[in-house]
Short mmCIF file of C-alpha atoms in Angstrom, two decimals:
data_model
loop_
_atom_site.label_atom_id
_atom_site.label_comp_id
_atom_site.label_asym_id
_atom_site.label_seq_id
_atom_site.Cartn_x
_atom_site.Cartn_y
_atom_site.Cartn_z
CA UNK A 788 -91.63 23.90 -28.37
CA UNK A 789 -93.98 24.59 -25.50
CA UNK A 790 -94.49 27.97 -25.60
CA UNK A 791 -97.11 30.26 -23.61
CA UNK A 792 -97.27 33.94 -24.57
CA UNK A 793 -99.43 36.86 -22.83
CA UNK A 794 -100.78 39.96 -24.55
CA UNK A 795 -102.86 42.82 -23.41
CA UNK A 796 -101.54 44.81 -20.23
CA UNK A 797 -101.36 48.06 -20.27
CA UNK A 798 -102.18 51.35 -18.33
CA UNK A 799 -105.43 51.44 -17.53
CA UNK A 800 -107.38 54.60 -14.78
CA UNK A 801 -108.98 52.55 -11.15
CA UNK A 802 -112.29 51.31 -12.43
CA UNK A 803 -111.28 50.24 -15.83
CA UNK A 804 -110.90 47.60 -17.64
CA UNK A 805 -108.57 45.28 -19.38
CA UNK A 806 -108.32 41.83 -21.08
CA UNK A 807 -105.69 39.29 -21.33
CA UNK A 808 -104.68 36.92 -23.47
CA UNK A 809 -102.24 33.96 -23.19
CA UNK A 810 -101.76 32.15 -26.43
CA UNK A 811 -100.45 28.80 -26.48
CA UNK A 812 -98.23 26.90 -29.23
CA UNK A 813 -96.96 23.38 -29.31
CA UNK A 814 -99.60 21.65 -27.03
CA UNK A 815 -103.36 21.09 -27.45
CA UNK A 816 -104.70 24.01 -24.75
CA UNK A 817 -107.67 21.47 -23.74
CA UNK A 818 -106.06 19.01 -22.24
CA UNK A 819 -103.82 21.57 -19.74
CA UNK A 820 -104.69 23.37 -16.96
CA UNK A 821 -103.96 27.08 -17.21
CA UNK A 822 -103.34 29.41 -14.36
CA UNK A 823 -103.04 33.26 -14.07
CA UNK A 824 -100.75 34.73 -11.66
CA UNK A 825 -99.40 38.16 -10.88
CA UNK A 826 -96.50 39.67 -8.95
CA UNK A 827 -96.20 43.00 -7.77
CA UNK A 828 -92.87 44.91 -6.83
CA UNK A 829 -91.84 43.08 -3.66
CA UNK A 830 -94.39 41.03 -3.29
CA UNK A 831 -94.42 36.79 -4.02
CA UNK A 832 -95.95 35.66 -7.23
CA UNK A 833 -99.78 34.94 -6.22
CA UNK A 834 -102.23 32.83 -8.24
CA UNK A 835 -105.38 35.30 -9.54
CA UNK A 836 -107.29 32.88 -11.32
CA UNK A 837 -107.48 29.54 -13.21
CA UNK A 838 -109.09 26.97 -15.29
CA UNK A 839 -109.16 23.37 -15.26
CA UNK A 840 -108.92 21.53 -18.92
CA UNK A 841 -112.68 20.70 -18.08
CA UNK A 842 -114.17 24.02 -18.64
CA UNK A 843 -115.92 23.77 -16.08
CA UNK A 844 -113.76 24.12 -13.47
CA UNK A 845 -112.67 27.73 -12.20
CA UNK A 846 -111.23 29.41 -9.27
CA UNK A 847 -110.79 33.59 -8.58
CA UNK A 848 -108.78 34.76 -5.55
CA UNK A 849 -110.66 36.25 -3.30
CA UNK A 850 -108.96 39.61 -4.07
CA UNK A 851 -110.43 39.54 -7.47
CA UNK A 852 -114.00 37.04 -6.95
CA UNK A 853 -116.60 39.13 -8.93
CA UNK A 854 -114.57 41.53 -11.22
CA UNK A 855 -112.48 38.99 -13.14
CA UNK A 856 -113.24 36.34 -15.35
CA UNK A 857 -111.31 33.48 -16.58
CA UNK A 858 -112.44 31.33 -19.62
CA UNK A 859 -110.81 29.84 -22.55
CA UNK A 860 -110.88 29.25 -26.53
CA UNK A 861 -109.53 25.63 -27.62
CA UNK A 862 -110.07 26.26 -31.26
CA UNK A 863 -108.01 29.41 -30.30
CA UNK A 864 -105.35 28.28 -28.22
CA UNK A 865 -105.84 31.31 -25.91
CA UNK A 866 -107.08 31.81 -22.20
CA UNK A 867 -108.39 35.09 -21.48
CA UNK A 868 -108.58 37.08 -18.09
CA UNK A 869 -111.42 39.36 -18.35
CA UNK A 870 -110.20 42.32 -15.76
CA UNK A 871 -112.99 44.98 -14.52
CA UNK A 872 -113.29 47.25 -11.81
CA UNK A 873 -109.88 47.03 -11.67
CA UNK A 874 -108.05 49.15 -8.60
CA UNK A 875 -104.16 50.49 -8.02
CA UNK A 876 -103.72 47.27 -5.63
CA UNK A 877 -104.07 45.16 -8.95
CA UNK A 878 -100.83 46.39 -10.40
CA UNK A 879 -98.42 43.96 -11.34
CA UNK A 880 -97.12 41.55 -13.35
CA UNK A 881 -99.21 39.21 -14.73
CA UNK A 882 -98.11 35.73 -15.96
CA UNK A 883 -99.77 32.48 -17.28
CA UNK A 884 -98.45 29.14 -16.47
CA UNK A 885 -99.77 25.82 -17.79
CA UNK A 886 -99.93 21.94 -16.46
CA UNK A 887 -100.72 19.04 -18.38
CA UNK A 888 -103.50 16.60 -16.99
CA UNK A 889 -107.38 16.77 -15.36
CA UNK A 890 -106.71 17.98 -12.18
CA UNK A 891 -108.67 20.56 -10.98
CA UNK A 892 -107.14 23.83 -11.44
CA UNK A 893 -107.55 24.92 -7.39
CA UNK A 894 -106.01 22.50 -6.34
CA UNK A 895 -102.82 22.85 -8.48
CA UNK A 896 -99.82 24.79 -6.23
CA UNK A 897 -98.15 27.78 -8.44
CA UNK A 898 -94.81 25.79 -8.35
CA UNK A 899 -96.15 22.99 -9.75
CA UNK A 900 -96.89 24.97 -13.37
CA UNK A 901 -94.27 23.98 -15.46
CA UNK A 902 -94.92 26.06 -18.81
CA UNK A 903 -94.58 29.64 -17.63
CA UNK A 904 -95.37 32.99 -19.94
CA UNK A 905 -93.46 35.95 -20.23
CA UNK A 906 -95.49 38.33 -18.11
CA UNK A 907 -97.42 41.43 -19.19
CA UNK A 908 -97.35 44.29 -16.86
CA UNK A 909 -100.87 45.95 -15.92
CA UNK A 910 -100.68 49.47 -14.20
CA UNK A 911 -103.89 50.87 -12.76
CA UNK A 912 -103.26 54.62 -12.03
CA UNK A 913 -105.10 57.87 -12.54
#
């Protein structure tokens, strides 16, 4: 079973930091694309971050260029999003979604992910 599963939210103060983790089972995490997207209370799902199955291939919203960092661990399984500096505006939902194949990860749309996590929520509040 294809299964994607994200770890690490939590409440965290404006200007701190958090890490997540989206573990994979039943697929072989290099040869997949894996994106990061969040949704806030309202709002439509938005992609954050992702990274092709050729390391080196990654792409940051502009919202979140400079203070998060995407990479991954094949002998792992896991993707991480490295979160810093992070601000109230970055609360939300945050999901992982994977797609088999090469392509390069920015130009992958959000609906075509077809392996979606569970979410883990992130709340940035003092």
């Amino acid at each position: 079973q294809l299964r994607l599963v994200e770890s690490g939210g939590g409440l965290v103060q404006p200007g701190g930091s958090l890490r997540l983790s989206c573990a994979v089972s039943g697929f072989t995490l290099d040869e997949y694309a894996i994106g990061w997207f969040r949704q806030a209370p309202g709002k439509e799902r938005e992609g954050v971050s992702c990274i092709s199955s050729s390391v080196s291939d990654t792409y940051y919203a502009d919202s979140v260029a400079g203070r998060f960092t995407i990479s991954r661990d094949n002998a792992k399984n896991t993707v991480y999003l490295q979160m810093s500096s992070l601000k109230p505006e970055d609360t939300a939902v945050y999901y992982c979604a994977a797609l088999y194949g090469s392509r390069w990860c920015r130009y992958i749309w959000r609906d075509e992910y077809d392996i979606w996590g569970q979410g883990t929520q992130v709340t940035v509040s003092s």
